[in-house]
mmCIF file of C-alpha atoms and ligand atoms in Angstrom:
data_model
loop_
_atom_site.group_PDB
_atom_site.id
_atom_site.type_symbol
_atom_site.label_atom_id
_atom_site.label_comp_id
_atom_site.label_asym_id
_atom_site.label_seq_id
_atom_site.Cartn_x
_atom_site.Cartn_y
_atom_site.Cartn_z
ATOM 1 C CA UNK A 283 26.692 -18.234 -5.302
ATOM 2 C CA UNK A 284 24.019 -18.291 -2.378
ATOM 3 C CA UNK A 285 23.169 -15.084 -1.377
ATOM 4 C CA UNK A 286 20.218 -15.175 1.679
ATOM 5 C CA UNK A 287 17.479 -12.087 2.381
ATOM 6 C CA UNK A 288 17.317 -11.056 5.613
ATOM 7 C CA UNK A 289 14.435 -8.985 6.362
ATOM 8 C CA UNK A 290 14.446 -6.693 9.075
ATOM 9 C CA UNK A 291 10.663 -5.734 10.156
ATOM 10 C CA UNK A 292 11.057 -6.292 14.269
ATOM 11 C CA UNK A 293 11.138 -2.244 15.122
ATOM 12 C CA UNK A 294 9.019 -0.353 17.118
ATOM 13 C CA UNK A 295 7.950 2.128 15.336
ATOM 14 C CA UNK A 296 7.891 4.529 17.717
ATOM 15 C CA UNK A 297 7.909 7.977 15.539
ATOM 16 C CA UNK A 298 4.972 7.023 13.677
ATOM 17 C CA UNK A 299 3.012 6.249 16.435
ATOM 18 C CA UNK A 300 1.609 2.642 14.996
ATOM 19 C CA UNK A 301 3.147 -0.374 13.234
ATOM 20 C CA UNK A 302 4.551 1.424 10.177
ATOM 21 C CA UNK A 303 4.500 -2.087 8.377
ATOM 22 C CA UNK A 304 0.932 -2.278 8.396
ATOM 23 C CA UNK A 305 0.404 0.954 7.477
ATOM 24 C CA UNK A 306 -1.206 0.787 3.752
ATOM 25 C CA UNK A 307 -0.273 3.221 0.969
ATOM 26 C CA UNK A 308 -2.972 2.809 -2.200
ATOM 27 C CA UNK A 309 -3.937 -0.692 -1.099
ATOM 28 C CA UNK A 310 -0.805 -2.320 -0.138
ATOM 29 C CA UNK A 311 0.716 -1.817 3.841
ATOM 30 C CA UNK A 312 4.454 -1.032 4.015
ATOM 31 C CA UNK A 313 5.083 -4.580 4.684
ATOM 32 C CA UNK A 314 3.400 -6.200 1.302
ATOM 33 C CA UNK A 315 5.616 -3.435 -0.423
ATOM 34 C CA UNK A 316 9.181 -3.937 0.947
ATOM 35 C CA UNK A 317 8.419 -7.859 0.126
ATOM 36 C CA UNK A 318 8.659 -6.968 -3.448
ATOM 37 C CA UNK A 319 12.282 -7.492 -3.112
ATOM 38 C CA UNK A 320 11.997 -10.946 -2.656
ATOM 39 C CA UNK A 321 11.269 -11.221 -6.373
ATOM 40 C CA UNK A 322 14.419 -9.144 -7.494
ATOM 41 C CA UNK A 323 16.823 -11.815 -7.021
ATOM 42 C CA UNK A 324 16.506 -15.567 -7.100
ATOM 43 C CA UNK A 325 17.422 -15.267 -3.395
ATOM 44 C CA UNK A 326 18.647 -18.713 -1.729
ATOM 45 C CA UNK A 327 16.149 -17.974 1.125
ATOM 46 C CA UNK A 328 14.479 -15.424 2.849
ATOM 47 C CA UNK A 329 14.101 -14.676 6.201
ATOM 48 C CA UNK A 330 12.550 -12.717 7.996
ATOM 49 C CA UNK A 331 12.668 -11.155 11.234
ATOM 50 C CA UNK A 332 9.877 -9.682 13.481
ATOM 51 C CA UNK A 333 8.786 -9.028 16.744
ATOM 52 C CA UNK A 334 6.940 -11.482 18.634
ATOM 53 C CA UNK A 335 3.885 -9.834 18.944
ATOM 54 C CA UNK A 336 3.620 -9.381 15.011
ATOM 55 C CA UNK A 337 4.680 -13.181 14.210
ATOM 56 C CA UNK A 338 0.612 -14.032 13.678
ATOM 57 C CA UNK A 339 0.270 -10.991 11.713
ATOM 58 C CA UNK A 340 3.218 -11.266 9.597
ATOM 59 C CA UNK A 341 2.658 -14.550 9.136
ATOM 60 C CA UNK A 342 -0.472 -13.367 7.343
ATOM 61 C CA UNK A 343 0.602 -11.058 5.013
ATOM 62 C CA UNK A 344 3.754 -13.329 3.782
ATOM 63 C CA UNK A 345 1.526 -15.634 2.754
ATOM 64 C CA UNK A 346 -1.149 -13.214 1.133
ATOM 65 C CA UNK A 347 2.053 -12.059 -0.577
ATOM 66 C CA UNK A 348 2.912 -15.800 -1.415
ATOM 67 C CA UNK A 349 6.460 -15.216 -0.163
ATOM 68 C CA UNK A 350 8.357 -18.328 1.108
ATOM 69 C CA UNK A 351 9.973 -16.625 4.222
ATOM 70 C CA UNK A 352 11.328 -18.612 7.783
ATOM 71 C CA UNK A 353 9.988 -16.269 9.941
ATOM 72 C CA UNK A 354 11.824 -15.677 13.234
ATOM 73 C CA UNK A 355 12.030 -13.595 16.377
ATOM 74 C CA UNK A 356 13.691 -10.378 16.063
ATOM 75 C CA UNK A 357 15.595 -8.932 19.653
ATOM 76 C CA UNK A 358 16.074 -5.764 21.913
ATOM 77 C CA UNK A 359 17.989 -4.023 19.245
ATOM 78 C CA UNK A 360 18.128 -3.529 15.450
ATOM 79 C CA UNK A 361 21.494 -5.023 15.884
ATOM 80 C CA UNK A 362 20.762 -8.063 17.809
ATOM 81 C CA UNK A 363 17.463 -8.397 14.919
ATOM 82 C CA UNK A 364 19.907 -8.660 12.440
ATOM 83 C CA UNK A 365 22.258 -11.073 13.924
ATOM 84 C CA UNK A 366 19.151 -13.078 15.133
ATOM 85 C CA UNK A 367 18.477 -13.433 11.079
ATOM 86 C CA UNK A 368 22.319 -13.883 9.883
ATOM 87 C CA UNK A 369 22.203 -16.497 12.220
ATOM 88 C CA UNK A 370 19.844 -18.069 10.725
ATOM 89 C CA UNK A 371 20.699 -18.406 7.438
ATOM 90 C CA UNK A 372 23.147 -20.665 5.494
ATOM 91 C CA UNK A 373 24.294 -18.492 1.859
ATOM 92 C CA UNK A 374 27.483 -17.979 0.850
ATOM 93 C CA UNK A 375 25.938 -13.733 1.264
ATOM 94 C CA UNK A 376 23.352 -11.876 2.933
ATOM 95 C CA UNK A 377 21.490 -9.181 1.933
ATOM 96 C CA UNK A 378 19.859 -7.265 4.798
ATOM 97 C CA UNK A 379 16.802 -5.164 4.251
ATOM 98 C CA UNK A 380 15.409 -2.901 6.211
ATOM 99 C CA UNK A 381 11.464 -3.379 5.432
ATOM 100 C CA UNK A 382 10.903 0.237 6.805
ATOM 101 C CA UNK A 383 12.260 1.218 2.994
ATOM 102 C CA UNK A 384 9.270 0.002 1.343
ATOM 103 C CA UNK A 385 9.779 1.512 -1.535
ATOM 104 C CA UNK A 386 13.040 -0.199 -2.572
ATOM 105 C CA UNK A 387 13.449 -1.040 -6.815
ATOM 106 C CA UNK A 388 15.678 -4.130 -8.341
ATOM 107 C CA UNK A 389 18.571 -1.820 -9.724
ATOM 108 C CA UNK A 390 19.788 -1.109 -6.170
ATOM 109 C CA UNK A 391 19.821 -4.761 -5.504
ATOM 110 C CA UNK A 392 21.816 -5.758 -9.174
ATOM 111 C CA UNK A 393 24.630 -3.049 -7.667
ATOM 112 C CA UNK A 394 24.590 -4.958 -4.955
ATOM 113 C CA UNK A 395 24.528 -8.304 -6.072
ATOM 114 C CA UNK A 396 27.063 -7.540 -9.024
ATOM 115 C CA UNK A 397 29.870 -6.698 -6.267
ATOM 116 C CA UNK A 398 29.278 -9.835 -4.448
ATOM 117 C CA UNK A 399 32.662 -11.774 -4.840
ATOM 118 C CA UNK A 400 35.598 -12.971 -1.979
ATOM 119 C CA UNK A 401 35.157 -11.404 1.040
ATOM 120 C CA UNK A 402 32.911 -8.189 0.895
ATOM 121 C CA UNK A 403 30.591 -5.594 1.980
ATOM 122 C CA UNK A 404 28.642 -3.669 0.332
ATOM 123 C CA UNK A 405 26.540 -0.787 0.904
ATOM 124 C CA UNK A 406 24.349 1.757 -1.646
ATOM 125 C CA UNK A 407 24.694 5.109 -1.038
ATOM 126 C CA UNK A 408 23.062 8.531 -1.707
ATOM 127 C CA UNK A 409 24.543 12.169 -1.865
ATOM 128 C CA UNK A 410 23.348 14.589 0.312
ATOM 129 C CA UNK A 411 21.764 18.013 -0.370
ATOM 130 C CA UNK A 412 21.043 19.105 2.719
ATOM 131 C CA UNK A 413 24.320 20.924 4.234
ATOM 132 C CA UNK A 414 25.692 19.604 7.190
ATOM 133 C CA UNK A 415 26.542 20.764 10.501
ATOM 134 C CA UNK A 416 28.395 19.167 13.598
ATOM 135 C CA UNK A 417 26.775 19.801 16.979
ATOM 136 C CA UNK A 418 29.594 22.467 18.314
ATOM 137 C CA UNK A 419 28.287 24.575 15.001
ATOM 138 C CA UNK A 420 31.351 23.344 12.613
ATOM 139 C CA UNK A 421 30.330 22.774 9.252
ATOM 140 C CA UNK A 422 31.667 19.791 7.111
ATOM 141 C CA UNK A 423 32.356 19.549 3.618
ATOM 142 C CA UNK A 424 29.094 17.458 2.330
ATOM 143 C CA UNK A 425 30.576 16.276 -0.399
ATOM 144 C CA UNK A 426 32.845 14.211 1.662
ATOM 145 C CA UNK A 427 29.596 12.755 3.191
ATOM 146 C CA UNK A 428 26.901 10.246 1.804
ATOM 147 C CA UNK A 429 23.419 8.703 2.936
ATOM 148 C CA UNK A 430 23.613 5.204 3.851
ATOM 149 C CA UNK A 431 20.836 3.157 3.160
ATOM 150 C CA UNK A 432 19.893 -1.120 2.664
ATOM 151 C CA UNK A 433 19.874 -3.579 1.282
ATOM 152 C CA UNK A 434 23.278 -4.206 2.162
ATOM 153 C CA UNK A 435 25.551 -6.960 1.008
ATOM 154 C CA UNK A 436 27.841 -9.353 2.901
ATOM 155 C CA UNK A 437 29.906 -12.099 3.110
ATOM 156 C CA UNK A 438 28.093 -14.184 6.003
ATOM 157 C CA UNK A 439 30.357 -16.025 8.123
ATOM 158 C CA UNK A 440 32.426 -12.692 8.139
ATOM 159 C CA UNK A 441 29.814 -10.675 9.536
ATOM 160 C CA UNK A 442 28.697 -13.233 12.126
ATOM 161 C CA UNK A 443 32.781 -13.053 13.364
ATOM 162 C CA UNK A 444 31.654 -9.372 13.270
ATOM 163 C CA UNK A 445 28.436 -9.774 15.280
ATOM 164 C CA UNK A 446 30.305 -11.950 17.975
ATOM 165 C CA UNK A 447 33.393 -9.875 18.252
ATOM 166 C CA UNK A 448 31.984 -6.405 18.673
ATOM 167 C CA UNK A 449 28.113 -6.583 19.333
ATOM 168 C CA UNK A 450 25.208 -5.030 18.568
ATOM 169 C CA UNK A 451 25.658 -1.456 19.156
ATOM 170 C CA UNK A 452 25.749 -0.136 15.544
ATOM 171 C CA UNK A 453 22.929 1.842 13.540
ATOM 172 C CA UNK A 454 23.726 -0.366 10.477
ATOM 173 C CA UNK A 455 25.411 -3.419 9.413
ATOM 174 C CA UNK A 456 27.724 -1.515 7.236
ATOM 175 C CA UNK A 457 28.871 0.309 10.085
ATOM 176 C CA UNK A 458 29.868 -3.040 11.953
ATOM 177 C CA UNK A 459 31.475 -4.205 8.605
ATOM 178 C CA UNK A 460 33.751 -0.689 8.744
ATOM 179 C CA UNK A 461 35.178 -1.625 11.926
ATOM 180 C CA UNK A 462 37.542 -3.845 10.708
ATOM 181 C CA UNK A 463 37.098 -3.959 6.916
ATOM 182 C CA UNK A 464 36.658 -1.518 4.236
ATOM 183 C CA UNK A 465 32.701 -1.257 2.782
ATOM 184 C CA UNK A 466 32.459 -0.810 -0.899
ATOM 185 C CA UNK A 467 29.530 1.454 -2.036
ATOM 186 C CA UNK A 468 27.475 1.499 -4.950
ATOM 187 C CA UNK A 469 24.628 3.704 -6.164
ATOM 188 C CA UNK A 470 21.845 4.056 -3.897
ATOM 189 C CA UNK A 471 18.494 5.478 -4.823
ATOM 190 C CA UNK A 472 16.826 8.701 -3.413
ATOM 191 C CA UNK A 473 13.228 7.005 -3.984
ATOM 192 C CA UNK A 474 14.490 4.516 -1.510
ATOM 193 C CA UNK A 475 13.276 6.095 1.766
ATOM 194 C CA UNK A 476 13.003 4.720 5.666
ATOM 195 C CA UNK A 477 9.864 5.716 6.210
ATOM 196 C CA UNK A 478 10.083 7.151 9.893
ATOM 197 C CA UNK A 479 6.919 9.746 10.233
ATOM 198 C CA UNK A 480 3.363 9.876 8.705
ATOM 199 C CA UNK A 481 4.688 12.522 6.329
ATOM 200 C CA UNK A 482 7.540 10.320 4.721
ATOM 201 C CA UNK A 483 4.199 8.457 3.489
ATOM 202 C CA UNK A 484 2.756 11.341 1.437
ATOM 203 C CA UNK A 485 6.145 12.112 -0.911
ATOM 204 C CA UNK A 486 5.719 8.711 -2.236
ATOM 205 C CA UNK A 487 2.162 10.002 -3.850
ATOM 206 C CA UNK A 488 2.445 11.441 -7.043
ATOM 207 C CA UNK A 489 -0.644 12.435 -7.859
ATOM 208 C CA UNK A 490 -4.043 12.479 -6.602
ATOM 209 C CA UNK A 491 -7.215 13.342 -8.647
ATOM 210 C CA UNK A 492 -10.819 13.803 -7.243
ATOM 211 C CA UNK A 493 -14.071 12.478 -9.119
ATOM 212 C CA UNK A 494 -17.281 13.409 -8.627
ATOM 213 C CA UNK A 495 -20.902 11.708 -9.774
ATOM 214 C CA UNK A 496 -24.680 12.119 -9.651
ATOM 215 C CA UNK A 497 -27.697 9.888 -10.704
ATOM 216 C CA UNK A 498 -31.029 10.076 -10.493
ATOM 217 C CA UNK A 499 -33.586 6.848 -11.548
ATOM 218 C CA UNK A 500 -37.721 7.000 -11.001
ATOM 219 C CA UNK A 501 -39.481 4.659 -8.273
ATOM 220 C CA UNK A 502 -41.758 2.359 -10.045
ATOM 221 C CA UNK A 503 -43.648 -0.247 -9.279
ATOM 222 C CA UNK A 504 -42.867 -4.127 -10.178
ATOM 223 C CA UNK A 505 -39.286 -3.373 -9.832
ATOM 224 C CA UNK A 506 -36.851 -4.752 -7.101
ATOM 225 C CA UNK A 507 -35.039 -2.064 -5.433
ATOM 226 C CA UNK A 508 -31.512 -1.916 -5.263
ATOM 227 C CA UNK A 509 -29.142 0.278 -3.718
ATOM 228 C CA UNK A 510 -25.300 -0.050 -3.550
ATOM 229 C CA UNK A 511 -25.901 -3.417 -4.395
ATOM 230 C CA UNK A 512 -28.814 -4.453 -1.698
ATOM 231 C CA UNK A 513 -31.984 -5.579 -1.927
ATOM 232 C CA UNK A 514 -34.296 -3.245 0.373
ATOM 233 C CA UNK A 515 -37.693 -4.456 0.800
ATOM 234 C CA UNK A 516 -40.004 -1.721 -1.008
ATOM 235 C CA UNK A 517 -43.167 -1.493 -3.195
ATOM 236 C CA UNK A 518 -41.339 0.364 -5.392
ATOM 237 C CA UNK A 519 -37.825 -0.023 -7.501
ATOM 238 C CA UNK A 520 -35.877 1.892 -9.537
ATOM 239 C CA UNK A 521 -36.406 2.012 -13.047
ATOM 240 C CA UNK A 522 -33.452 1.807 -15.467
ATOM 241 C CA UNK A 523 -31.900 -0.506 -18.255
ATOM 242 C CA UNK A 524 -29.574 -2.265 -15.785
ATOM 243 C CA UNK A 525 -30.809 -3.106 -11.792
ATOM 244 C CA UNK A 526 -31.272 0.690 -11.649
ATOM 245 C CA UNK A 527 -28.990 1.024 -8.852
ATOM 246 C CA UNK A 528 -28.076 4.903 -8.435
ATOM 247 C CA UNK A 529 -25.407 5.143 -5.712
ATOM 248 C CA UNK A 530 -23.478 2.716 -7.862
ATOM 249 C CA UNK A 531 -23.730 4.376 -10.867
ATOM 250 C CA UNK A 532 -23.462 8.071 -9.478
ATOM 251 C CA UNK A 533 -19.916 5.924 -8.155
ATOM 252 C CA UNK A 534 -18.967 4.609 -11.577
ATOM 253 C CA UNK A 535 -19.365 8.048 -12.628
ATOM 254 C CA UNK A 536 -17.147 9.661 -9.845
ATOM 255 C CA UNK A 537 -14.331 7.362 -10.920
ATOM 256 C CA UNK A 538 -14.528 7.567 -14.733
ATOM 257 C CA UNK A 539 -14.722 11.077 -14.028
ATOM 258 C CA UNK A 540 -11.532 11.726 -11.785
ATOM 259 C CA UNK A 541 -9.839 9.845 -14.593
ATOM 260 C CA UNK A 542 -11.248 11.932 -17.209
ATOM 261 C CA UNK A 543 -12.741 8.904 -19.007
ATOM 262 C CA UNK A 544 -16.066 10.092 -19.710
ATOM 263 C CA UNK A 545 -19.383 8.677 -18.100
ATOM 264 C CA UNK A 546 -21.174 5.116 -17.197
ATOM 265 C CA UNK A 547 -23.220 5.412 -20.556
ATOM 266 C CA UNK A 548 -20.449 5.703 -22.615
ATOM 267 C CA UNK A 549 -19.230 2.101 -21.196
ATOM 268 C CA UNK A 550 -22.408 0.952 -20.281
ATOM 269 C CA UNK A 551 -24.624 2.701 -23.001
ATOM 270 C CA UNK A 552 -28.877 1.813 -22.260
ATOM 271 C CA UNK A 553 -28.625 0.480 -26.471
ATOM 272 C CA UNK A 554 -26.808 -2.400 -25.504
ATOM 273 C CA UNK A 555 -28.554 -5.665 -24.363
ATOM 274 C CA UNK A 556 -25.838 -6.638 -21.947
ATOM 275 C CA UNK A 557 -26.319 -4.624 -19.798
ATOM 276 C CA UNK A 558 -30.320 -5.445 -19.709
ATOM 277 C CA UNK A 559 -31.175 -6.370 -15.900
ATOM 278 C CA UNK A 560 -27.735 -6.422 -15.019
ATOM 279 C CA UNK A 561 -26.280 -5.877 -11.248
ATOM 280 C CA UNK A 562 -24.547 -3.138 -11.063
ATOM 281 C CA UNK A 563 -22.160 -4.682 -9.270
ATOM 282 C CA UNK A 564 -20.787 -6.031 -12.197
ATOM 283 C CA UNK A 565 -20.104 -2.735 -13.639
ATOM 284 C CA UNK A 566 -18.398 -1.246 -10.750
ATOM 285 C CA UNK A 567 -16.495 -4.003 -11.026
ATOM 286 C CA UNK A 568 -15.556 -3.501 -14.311
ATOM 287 C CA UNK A 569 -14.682 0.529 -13.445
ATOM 288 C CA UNK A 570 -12.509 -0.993 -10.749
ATOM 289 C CA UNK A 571 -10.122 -2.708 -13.869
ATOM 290 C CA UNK A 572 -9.856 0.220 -15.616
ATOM 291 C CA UNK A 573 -8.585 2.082 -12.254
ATOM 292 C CA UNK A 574 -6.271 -1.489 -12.253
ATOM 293 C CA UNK A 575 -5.174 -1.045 -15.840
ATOM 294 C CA UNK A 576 -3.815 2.840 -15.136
ATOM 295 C CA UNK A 577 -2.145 1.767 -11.818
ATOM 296 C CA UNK A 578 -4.273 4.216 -9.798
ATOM 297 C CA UNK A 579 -5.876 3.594 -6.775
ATOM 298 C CA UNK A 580 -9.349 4.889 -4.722
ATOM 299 C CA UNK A 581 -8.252 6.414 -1.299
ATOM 300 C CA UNK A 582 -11.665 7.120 -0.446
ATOM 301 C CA UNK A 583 -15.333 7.014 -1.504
ATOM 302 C CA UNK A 584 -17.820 9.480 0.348
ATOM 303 C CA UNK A 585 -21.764 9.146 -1.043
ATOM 304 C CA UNK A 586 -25.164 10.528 -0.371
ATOM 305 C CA UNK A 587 -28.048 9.091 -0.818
ATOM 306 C CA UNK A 588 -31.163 10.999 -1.678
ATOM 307 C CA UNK A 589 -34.490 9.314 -0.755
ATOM 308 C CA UNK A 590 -37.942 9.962 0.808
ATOM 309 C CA UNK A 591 -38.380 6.330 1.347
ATOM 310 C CA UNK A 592 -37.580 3.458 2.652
ATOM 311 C CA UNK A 593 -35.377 4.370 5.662
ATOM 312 C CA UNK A 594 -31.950 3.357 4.496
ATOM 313 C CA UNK A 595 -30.236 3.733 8.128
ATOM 314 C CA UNK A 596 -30.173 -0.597 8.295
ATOM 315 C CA UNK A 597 -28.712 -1.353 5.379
ATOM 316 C CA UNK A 598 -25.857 1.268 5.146
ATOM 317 C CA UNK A 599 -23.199 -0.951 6.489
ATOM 318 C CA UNK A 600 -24.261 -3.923 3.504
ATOM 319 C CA UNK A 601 -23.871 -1.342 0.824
ATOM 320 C CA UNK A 602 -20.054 -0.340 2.362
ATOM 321 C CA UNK A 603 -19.339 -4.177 2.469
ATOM 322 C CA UNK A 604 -20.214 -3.874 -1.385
ATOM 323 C CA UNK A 605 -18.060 -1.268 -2.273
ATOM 324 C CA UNK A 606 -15.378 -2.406 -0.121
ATOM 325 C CA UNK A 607 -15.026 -5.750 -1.260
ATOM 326 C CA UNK A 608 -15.139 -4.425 -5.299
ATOM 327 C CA UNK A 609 -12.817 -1.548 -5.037
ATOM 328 C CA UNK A 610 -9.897 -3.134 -2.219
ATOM 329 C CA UNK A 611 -10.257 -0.957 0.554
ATOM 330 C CA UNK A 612 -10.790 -0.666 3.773
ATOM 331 C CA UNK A 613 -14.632 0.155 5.181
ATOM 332 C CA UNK A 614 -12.719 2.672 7.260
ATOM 333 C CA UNK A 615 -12.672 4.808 3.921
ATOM 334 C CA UNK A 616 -16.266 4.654 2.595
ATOM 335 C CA UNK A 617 -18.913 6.844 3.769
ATOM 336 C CA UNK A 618 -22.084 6.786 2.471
ATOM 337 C CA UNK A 619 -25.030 8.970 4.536
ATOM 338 C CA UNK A 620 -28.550 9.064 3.588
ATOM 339 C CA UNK A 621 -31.096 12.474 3.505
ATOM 340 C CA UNK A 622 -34.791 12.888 3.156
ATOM 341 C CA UNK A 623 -35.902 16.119 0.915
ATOM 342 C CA UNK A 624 -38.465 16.817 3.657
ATOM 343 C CA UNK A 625 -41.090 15.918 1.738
ATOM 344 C CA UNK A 626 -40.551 18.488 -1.374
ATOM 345 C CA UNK A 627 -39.937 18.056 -4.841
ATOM 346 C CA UNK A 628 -39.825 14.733 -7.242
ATOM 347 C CA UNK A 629 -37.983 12.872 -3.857
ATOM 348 C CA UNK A 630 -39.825 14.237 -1.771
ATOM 349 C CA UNK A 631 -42.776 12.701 -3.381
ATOM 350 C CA UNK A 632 -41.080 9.406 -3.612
ATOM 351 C CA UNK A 633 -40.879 9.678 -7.659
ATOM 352 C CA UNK A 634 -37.259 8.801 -7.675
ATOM 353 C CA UNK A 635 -34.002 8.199 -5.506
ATOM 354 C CA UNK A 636 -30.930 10.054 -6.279
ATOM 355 C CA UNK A 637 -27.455 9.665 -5.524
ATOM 356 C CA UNK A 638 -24.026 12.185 -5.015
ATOM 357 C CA UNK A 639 -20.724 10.368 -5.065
ATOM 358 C CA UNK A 640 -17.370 11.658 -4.886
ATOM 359 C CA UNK A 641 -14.497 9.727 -4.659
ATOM 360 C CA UNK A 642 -10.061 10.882 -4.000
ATOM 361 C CA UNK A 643 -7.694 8.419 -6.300
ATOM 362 C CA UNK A 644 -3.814 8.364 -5.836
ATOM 363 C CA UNK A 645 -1.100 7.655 -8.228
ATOM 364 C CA UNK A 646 2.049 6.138 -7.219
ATOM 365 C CA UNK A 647 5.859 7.106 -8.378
HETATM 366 MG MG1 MG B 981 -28.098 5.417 -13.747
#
């Protein structure tokens, strides 16, 4: 049996006031999500269907995915999108998704799959909870009424005949199916949501936990200063076991400390010759696997840097790249400032450069 993936991502999204698919949730856009289906079935082909101003794009972020998809041009309507990628393909079944339900998980597709036999469609279902009204105020029963949702399955030629006999003037492909055939449903899944508005985002965040750090190393001379990873040129460095680098340790702390881990020395204690001389860089790294290992991600970083000397204003943008690049996010969501003491106390005599970091990580479902 050949069953095809159609992939519907050519909409316009018009309630959420950008492109919804490249909106990213804890590292990954929309997009890079609802391609995890491609892996739930050892689907004949995939295709998928976009506007034409998001083919480049796309294209992209299939391949960062490593996806092998025919991309092609989706049209006017979600219906004529869909035919557009029926007619492309060449199974025996297709299975359209709507990549707007990023959040889709391989039991709804088995349902689907498993029903997949003569001539069929199939589409998962949810109850709803919400009661339900008609427009002229009369209620209906809601337990006579379910939520559709996709993937759906069906038997291809069959739902091109559809296509071509009644057009493209349906909400889903289920519905077209129901026009002349009977659709059989399965078990949908209430995780599996069209995201529509910003706030459909946040209730797929579980959790979120906020981390805060602090360091403080003395200026001393013979030492190379480093701060979030750049070289500034001083008179002075920081002294410390490792490059002495403050705003990436106060960092490291922030995260271990949202997670409730404990603290950079009990990972990277100032006993152990490893970590003699070494860039710090390298340890935030290292921070960043354990965030990988628990499945949690860093929303945002926000740091202040607390130094007398040298003016840091040029090389702000270099230590962002830094943390960027390490912890997989965007520069939009790292802000680090910098602040004198005015002259008083130990920074304010140059003796030492401290750092505050503080840091929001999210959990998915
Ligand atoms: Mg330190």
């Amino acid at each position: 049996m050949k069953v095809s993936l159609v992939l519907l991502a050519g909409g316009n999204s018009e309630r959420f006031n950008e492109n919804k698919l490249l909106y990213s949730i804890n590292g990954s856009t929309l997009l890079e999500r609802a391609l995890g289906v491609v892996d739930f079935y050892p689907f004949y082909e995939v295709i998928l269907v976009c506007r034409g101003q998001d083919l480049e794009e796309f294209t992209k972020i299939v391949r960062h995915v490593g996806a092998s998809c025919i991309i092609v041009e989706g049209g006017e309507t979600r219906g004529e999108s869909a035919y557009n990628g029926v007619k492309s393909a060449s199974g025996d079944y297709v299975l359209i998704h709507d990549c707007a339900r990023a959040f889709v998980e391989k039991p709804i597709v088995d349902r689907i799959i498993s029903q997949l036999k003569g001539v069929v469609g199939v589409v998962p279902v949810i109850a709803e909870t919400d009661s339900i009204v008609r427009s002229d105020g009369k209620y209906l029963d809601r337990s006579a009424v379910k939520r559709v949702q996709t993937p759906q399955g069906f038997s291809r030629v069959e739902l091109l005949r559809l296509f071509e006999t009644h057009g493209f003037n349906y909400t889903d492909e289920g519905s077209l199916w129901a026009t002349e055939n009977n659709v059989i449903l399965v078990d949908g899944d209430s995780n599996n949501i069209k995201v529509t508005y910003k706030e459909d985002v946040c209730s797929h965040i579980k959790g979120m936990r906020i981390g805060n750090g602090y360091d403080f190393h003395p200026l001393v001379e013979d030492r190379e200063l480093i701060l979030g990873g750049v070289a500034l040129p001083f008179h002075k460095g920081l002294l410390g076991h490792s490059d002495g680098d403050a705003p990436l340790h106060a960092l490291c702390d922030a995260l271990l400390n949202a997670l409730a881990l404990g603290d950079i020395g009990k990972f990277f204690p100032d006993t152990d010759m490893r970590y003699k001389g070494i860039s710090s860089m390298v340890l935030l790294r290292e921070v960043k696997s354990m965030l990988d290992e628990r499945d949690v991600h860093v929303f945002n970083v926000s740091m202040t840097i607390l130094a007398e000397k040298p003016k840091l204003a040029g090389y702000i943008d270099r230590m962002k790249k830094n943390v960027a690049d390490i912890l997989d996010i965007p520069l939009s969501m790292i802000g680090i400032g910098a602040t004198t003491t005015e002259g008083m106390g130990l920074i304010g005599r140059e003796e030492g450069i401290a750092c505050y970091a503080s840091v929001v990580l999210t959990e998915d479902f």
